[in-house]
PDB file of C-alpha atoms in Angstrom:
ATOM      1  CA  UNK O  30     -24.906 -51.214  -6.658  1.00  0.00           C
ATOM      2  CA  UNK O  31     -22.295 -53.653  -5.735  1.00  0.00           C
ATOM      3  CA  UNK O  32     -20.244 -52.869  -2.648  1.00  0.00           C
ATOM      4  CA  UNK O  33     -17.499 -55.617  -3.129  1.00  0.00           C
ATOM      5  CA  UNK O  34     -16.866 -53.580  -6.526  1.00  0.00           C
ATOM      6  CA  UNK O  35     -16.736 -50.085  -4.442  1.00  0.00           C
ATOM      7  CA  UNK O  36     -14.878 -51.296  -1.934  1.00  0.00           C
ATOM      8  CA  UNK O  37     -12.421 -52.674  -4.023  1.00  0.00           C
ATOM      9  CA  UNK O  38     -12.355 -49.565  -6.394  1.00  0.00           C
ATOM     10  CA  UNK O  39     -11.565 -47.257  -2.884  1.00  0.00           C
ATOM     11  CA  UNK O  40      -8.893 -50.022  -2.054  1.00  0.00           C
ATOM     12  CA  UNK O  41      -7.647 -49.642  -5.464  1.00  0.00           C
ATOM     13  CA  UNK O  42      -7.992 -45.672  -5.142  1.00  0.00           C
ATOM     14  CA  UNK O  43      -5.483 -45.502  -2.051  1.00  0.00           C
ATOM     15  CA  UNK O  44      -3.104 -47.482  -4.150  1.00  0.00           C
ATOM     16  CA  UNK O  45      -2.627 -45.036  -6.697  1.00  0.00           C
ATOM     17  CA  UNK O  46      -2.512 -42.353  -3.524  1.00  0.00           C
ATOM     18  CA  UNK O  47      -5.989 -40.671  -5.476  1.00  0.00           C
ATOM     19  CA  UNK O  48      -6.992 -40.212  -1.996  1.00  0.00           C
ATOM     20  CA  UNK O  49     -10.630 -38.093  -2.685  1.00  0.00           C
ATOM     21  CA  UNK O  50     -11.882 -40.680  -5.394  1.00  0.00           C
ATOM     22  CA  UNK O  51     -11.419 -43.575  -2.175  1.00  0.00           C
ATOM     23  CA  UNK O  52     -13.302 -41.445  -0.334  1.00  0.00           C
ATOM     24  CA  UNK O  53     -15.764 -41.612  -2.699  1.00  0.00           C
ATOM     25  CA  UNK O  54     -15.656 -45.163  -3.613  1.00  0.00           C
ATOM     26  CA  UNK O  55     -15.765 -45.823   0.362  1.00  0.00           C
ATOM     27  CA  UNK O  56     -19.075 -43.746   0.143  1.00  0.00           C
ATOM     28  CA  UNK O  57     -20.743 -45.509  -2.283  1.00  0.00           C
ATOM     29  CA  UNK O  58     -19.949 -48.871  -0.629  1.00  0.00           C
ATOM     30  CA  UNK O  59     -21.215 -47.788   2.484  1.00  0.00           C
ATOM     31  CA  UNK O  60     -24.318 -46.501   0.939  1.00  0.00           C
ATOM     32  CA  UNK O  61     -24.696 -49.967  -0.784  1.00  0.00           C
ATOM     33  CA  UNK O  62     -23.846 -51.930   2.707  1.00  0.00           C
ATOM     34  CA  UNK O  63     -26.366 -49.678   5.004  1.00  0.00           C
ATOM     35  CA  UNK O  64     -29.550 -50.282   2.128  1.00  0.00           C
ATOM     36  CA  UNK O  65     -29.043 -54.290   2.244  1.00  0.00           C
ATOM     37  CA  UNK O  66     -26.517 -55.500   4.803  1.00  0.00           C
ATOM     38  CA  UNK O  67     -27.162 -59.311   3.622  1.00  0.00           C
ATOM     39  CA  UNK O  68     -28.964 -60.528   1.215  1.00  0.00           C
ATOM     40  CA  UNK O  69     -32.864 -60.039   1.782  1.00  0.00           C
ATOM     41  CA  UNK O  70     -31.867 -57.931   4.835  1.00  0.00           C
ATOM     42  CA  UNK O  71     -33.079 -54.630   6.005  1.00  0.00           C
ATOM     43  CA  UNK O  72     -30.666 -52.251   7.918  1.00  0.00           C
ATOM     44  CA  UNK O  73     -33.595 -52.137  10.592  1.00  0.00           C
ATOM     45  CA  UNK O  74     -34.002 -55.278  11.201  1.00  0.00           C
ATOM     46  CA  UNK O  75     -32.357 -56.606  14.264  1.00  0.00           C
ATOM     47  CA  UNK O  76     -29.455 -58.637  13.877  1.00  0.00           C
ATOM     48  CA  UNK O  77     -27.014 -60.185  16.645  1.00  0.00           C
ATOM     49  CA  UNK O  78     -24.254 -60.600  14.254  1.00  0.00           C
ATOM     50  CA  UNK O  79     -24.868 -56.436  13.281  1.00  0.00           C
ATOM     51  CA  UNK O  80     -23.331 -56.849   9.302  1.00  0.00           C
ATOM     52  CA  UNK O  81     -24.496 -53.041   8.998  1.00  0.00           C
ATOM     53  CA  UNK O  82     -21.526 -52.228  10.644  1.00  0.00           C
ATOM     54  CA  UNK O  83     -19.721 -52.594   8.073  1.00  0.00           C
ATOM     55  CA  UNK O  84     -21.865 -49.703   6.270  1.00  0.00           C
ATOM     56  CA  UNK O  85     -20.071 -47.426   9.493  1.00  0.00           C
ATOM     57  CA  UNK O  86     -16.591 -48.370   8.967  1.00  0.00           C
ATOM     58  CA  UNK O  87     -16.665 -47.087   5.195  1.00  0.00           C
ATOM     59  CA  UNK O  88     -18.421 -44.178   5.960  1.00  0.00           C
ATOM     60  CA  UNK O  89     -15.100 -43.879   8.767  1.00  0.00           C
ATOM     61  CA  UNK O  90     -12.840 -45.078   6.021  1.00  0.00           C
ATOM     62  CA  UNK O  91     -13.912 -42.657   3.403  1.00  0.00           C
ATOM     63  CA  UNK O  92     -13.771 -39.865   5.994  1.00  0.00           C
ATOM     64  CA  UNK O  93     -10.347 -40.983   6.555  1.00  0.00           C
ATOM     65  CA  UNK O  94      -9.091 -40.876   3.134  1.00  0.00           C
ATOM     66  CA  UNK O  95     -10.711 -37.484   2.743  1.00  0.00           C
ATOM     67  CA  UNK O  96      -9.009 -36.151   5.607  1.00  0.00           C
ATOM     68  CA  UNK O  97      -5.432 -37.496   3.895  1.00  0.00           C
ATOM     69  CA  UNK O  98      -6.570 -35.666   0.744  1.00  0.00           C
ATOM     70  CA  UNK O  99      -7.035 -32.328   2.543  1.00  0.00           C
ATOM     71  CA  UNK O 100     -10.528 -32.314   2.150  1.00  0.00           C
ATOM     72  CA  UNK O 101     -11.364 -31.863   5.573  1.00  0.00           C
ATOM     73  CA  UNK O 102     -14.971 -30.573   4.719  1.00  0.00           C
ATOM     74  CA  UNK O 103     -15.868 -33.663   2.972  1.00  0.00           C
ATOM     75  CA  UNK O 104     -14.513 -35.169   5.891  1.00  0.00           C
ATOM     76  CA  UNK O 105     -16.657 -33.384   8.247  1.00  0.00           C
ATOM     77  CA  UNK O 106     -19.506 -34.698   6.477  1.00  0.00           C
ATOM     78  CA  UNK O 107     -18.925 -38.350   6.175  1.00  0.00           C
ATOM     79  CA  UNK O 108     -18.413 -38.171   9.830  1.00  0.00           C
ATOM     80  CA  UNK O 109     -21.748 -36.091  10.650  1.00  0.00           C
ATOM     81  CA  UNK O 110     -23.262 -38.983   8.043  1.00  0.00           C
ATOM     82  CA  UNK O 111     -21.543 -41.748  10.040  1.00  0.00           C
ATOM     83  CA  UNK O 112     -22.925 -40.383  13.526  1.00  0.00           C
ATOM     84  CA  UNK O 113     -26.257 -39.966  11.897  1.00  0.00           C
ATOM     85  CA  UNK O 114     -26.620 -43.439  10.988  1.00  0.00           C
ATOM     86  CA  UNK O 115     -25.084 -44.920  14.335  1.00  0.00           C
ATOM     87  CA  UNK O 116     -27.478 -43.309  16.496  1.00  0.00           C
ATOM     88  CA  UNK O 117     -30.541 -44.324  14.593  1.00  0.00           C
ATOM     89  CA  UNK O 118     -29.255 -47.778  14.249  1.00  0.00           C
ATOM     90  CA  UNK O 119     -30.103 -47.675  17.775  1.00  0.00           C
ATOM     91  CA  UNK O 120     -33.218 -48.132  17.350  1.00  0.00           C
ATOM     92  CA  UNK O 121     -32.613 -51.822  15.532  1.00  0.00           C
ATOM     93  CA  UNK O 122     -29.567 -53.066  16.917  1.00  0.00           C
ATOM     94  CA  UNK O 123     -31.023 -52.935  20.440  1.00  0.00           C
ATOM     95  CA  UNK O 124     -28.822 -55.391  22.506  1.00  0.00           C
ATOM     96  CA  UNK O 125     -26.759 -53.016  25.266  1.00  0.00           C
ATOM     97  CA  UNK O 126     -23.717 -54.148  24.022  1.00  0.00           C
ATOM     98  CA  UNK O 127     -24.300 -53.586  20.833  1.00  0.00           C
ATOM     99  CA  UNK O 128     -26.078 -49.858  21.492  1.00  0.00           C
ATOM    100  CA  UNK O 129     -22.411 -48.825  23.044  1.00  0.00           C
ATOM    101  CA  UNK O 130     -20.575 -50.081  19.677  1.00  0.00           C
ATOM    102  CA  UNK O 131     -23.058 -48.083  17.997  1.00  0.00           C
ATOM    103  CA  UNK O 132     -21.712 -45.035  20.276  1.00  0.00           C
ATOM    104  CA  UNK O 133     -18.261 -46.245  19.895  1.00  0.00           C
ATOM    105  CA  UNK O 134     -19.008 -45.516  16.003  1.00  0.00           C
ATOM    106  CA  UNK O 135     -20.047 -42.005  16.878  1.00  0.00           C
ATOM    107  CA  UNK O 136     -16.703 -41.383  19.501  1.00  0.00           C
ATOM    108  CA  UNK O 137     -14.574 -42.529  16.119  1.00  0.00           C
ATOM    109  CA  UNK O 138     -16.532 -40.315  13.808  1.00  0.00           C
ATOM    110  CA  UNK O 139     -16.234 -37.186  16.090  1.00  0.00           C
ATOM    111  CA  UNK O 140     -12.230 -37.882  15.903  1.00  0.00           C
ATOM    112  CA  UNK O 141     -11.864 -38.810  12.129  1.00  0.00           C
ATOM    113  CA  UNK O 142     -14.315 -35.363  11.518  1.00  0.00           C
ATOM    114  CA  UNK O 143     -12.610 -33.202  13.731  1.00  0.00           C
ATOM    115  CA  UNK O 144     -16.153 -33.022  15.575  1.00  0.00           C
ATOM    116  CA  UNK O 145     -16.602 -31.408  19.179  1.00  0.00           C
ATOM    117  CA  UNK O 146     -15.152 -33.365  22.157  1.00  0.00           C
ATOM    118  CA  UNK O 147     -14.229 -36.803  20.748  1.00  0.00           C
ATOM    119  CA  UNK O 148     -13.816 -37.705  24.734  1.00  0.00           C
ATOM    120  CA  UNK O 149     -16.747 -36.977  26.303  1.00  0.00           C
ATOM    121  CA  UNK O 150     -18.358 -39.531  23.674  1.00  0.00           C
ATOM    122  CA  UNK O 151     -15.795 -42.084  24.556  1.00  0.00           C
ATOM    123  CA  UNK O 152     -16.620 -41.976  28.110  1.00  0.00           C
ATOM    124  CA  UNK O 153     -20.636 -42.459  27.343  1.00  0.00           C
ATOM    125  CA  UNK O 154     -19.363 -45.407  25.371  1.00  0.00           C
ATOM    126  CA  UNK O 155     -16.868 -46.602  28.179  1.00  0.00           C
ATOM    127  CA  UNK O 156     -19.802 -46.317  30.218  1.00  0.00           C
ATOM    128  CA  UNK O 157     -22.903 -48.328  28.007  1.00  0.00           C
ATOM    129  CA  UNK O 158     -20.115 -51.027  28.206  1.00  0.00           C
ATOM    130  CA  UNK O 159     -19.808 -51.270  31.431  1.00  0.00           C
ATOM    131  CA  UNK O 160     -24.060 -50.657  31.994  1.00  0.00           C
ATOM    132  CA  UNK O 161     -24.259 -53.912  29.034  1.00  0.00           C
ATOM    133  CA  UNK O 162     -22.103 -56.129  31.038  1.00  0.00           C
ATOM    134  CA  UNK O 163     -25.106 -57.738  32.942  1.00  0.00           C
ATOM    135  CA  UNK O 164     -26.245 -58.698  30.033  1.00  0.00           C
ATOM    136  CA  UNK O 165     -23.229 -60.548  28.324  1.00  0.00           C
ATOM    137  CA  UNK O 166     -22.338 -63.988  28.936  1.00  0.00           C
ATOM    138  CA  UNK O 167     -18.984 -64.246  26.526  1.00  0.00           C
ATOM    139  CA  UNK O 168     -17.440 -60.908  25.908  1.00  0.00           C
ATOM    140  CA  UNK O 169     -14.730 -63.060  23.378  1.00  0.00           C
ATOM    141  CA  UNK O 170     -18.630 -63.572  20.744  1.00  0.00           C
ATOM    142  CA  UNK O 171     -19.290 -60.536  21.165  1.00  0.00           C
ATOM    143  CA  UNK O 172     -16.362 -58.848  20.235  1.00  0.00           C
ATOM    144  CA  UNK O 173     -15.970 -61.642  17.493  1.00  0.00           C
ATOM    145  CA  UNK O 174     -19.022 -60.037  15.340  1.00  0.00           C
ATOM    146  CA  UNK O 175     -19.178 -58.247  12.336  1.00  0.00           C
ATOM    147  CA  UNK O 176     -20.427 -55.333  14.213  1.00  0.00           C
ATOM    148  CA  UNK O 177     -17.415 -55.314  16.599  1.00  0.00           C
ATOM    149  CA  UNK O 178     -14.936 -56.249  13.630  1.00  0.00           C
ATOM    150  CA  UNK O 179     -16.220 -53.223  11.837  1.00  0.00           C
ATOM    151  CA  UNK O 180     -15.489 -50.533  14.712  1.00  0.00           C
ATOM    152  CA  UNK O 181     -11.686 -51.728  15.194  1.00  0.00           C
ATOM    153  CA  UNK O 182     -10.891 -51.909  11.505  1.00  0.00           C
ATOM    154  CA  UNK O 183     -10.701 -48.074  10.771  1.00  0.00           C
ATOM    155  CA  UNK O 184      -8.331 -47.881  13.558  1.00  0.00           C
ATOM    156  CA  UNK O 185      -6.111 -50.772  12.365  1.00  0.00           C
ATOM    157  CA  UNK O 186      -5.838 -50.031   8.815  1.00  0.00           C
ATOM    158  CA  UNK O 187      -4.793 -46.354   9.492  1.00  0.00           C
ATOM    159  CA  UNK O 188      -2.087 -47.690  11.848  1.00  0.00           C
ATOM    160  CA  UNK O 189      -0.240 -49.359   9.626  1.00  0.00           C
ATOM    161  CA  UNK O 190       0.498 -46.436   7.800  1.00  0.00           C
ATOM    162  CA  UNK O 191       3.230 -45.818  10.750  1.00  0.00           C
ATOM    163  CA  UNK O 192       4.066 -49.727  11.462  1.00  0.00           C
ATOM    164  CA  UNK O 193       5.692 -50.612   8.044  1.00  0.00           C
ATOM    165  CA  UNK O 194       2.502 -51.642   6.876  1.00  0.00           C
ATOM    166  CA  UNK O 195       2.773 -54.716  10.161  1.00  0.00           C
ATOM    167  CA  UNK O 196      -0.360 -55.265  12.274  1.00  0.00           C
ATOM    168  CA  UNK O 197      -0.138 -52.155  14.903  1.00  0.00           C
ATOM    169  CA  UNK O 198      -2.895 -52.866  16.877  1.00  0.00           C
ATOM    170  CA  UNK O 199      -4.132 -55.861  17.810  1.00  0.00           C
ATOM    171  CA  UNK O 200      -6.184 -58.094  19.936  1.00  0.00           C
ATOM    172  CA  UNK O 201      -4.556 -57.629  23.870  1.00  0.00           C
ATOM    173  CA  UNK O 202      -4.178 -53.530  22.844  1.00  0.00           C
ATOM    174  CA  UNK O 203      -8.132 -53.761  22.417  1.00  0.00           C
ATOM    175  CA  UNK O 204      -9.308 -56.006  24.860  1.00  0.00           C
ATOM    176  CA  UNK O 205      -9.091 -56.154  28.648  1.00  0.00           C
ATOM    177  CA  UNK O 206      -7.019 -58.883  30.235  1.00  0.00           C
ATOM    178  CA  UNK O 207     -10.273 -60.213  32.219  1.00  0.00           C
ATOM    179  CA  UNK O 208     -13.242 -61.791  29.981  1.00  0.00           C
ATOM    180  CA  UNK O 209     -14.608 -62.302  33.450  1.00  0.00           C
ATOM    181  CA  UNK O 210     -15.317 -58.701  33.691  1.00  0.00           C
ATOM    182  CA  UNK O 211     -17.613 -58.204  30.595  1.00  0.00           C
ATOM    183  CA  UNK O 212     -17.970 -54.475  30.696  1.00  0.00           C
ATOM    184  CA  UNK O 213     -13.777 -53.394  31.120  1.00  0.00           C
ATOM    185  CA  UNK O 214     -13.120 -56.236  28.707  1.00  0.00           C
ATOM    186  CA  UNK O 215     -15.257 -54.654  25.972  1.00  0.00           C
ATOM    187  CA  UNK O 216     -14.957 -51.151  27.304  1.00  0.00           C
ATOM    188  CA  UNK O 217     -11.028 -51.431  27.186  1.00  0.00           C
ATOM    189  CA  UNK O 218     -10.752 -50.482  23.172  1.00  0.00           C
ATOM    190  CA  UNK O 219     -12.788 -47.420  23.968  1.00  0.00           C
ATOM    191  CA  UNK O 220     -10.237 -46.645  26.580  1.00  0.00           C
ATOM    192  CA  UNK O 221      -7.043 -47.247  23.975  1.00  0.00           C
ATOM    193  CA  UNK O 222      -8.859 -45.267  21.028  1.00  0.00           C
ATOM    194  CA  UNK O 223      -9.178 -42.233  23.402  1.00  0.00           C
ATOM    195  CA  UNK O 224      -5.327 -42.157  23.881  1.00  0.00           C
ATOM    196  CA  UNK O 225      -4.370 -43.288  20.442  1.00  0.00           C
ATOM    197  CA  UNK O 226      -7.143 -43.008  17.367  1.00  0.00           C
ATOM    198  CA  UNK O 227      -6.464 -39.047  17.108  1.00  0.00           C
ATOM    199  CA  UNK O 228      -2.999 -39.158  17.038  1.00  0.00           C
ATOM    200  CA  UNK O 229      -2.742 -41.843  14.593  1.00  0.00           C
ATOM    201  CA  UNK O 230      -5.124 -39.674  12.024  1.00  0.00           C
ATOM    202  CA  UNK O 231      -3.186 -36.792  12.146  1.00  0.00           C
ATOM    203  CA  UNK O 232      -0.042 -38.704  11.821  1.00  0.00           C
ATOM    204  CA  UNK O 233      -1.595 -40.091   8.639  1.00  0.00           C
ATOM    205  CA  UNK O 234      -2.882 -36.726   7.398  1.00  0.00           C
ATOM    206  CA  UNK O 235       0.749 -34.942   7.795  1.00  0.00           C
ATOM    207  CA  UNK O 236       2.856 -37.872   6.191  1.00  0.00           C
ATOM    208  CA  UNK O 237      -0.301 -37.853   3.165  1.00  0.00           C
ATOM    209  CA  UNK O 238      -1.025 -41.779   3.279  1.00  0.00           C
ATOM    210  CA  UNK O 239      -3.608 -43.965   3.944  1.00  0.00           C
ATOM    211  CA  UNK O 240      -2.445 -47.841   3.771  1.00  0.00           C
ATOM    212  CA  UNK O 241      -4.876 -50.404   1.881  1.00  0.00           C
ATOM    213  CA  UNK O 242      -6.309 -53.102   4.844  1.00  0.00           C
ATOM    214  CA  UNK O 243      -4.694 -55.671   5.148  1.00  0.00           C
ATOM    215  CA  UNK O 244      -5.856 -58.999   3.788  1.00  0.00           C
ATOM    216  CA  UNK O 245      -3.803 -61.956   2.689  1.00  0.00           C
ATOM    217  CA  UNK O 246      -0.174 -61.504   3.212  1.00  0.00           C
ATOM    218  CA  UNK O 247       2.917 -63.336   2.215  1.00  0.00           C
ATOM    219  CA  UNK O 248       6.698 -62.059   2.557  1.00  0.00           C
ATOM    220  CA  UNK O 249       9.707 -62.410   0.528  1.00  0.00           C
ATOM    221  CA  UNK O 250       7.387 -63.477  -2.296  1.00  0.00           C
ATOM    222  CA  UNK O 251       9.684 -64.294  -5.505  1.00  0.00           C
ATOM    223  CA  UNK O 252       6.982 -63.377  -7.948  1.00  0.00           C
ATOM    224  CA  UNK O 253       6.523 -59.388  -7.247  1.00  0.00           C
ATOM    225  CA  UNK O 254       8.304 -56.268  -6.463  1.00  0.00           C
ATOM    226  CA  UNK O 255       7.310 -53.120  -5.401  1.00  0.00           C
ATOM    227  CA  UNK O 256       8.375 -50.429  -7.729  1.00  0.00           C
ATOM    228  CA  UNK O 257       8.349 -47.682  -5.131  1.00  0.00           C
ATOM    229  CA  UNK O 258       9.964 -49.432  -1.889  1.00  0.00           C
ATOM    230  CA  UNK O 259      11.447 -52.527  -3.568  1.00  0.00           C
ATOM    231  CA  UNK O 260       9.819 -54.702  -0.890  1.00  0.00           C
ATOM    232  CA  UNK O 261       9.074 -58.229  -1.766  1.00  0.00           C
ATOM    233  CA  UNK O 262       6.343 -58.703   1.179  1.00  0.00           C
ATOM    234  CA  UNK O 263       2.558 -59.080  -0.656  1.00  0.00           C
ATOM    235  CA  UNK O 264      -0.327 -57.724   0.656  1.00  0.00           C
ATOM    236  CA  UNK O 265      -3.875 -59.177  -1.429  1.00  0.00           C
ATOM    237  CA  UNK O 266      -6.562 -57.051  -0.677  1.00  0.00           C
ATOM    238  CA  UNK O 267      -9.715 -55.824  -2.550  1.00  0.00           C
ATOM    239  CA  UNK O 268      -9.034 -57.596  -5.571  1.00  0.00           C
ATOM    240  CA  UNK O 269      -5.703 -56.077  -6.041  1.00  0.00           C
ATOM    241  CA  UNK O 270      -2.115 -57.153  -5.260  1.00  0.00           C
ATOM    242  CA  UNK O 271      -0.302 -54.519  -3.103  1.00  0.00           C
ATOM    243  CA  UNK O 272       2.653 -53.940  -1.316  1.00  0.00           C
ATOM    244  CA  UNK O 273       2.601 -54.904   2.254  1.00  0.00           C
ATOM    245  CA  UNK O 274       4.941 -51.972   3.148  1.00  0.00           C
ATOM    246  CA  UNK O 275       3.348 -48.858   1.299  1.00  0.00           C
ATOM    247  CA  UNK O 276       0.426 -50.529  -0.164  1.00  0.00           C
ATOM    248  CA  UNK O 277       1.651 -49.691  -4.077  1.00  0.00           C
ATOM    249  CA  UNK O 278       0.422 -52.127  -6.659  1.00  0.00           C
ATOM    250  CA  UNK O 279       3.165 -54.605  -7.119  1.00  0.00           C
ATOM    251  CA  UNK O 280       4.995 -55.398 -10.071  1.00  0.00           C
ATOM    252  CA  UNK O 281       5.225 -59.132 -10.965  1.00  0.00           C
ATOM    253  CA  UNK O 282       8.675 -60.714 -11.082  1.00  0.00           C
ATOM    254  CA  UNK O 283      10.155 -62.113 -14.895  1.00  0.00           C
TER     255      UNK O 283
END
């Protein structure tokens, strides 16, 4: 299985608002992602860099765009799947920073699945931050990593939903102010995601979109126009050309 041709299918999915079969292509790319990572890679092995991460964020993605569908049983179980996995990646990705991302997974998957007291699980994260801080030397590479890339990205892509499709969340809301202070540097997303990740879900589920991530970007673009908004802004992503506004596939200009 190919998960640059699932993910790109689920991209292609929330385009055409067919919000279940994302969910579904975001499965099967996650299932791909956790079984080989990288090339000649093992999701057990242990891996600084943590590329099985990205296997997480489409099981949170896909339990995102079920949620937006109204599926919120298939939702519940992507997120049971995605808290699953986390914890027994554990047992691989062993570094204490990288054991409370892990747990920072399992916070976002008890919000995304409507699961029992996202909080509490936010403060055990908050708190393997702070315990890992001993043991980081550059919070900036850390949080720099596919595994740290992986956790924000679910947030991110279902704020622009509400941000005109702009970049709602980014690098100072997520990070402290003090890479001095390892453990409130890193723990400092956990702290915004606990005030903010819930809200934004349910304000995606009630307006009924999911945007497409955002990937290469260009405004006032001559060449296309999006039939639904009439926005000339270009968002490449996945393989497809969307609108950066309400990620529908654009039309190209004569």
């Amino acid at each position: 299985m190919n998960t640059d041709d699932a993910r790109d299918a689920a991209i292609a999915a929330l385009a055409r608002r067919e919000y279940e079969l994302a969910g579904d292509e975001y499965g099967r790319a996650a299932w791909a992602t956790l079984a080989e990572p990288r090339p000649g890679a093992t999701p057990f092995d242990a891996d600084e860099k943590g590329w099985v991460g990205a296997g997480l964020q489409y099981l949170l993605t896909g339990a995102l765009a079920y949620r937006v569908a109204g599926r919120d049983d298939r939702a519940t179980h992507r997120s049971v799947e995605c808290v699953a996995v986390a914890r027994d990646l554990r047992n691989a990705l062993d570094h204490p920073a990288q054991v409370a991302c892990l747990t920072e997974f399992v916070a976002d998957a008890h919000v995304v699945g409507a699961l029992d007291d996202p909080a509490a699980v936010y403060a055990e994260a908050a708190s393997a931050y702070e315990d890992a801080a001993a043991a980081v030397d550059d919070p900036h590479e850390w949080a720099t990593t596919p595994l740290f890339e992986a956790v924000t990205t679910p947030l991110q892509q279902v704020a622009r939903g509400s941000a005109n499709g702009e970049i709602a969340v980014g690098w100072d809301d997520l990070h402290g102010s003090d890479p001095g202070d390892p453990g409130a540097f890193l723990a400092h997303r956990v702290q915004y995601k606990r005030r903010r990740f819930r809200s934004l879900v349910e304000r995606a589920v009630d307006d009924g979109h999911l945007a497409a991530p955002r990937g290469t970007t260009a405004y006032g673009e001559p060449s296309h126009r999006c039939p639904d908004c009439g926005s000339n802004d270009v968002n490449w992503t996945g393989g497809s050309t969307l609108c950066l506004r309400c990620s529908t596939p654009m039309v190209p200009r004569d």
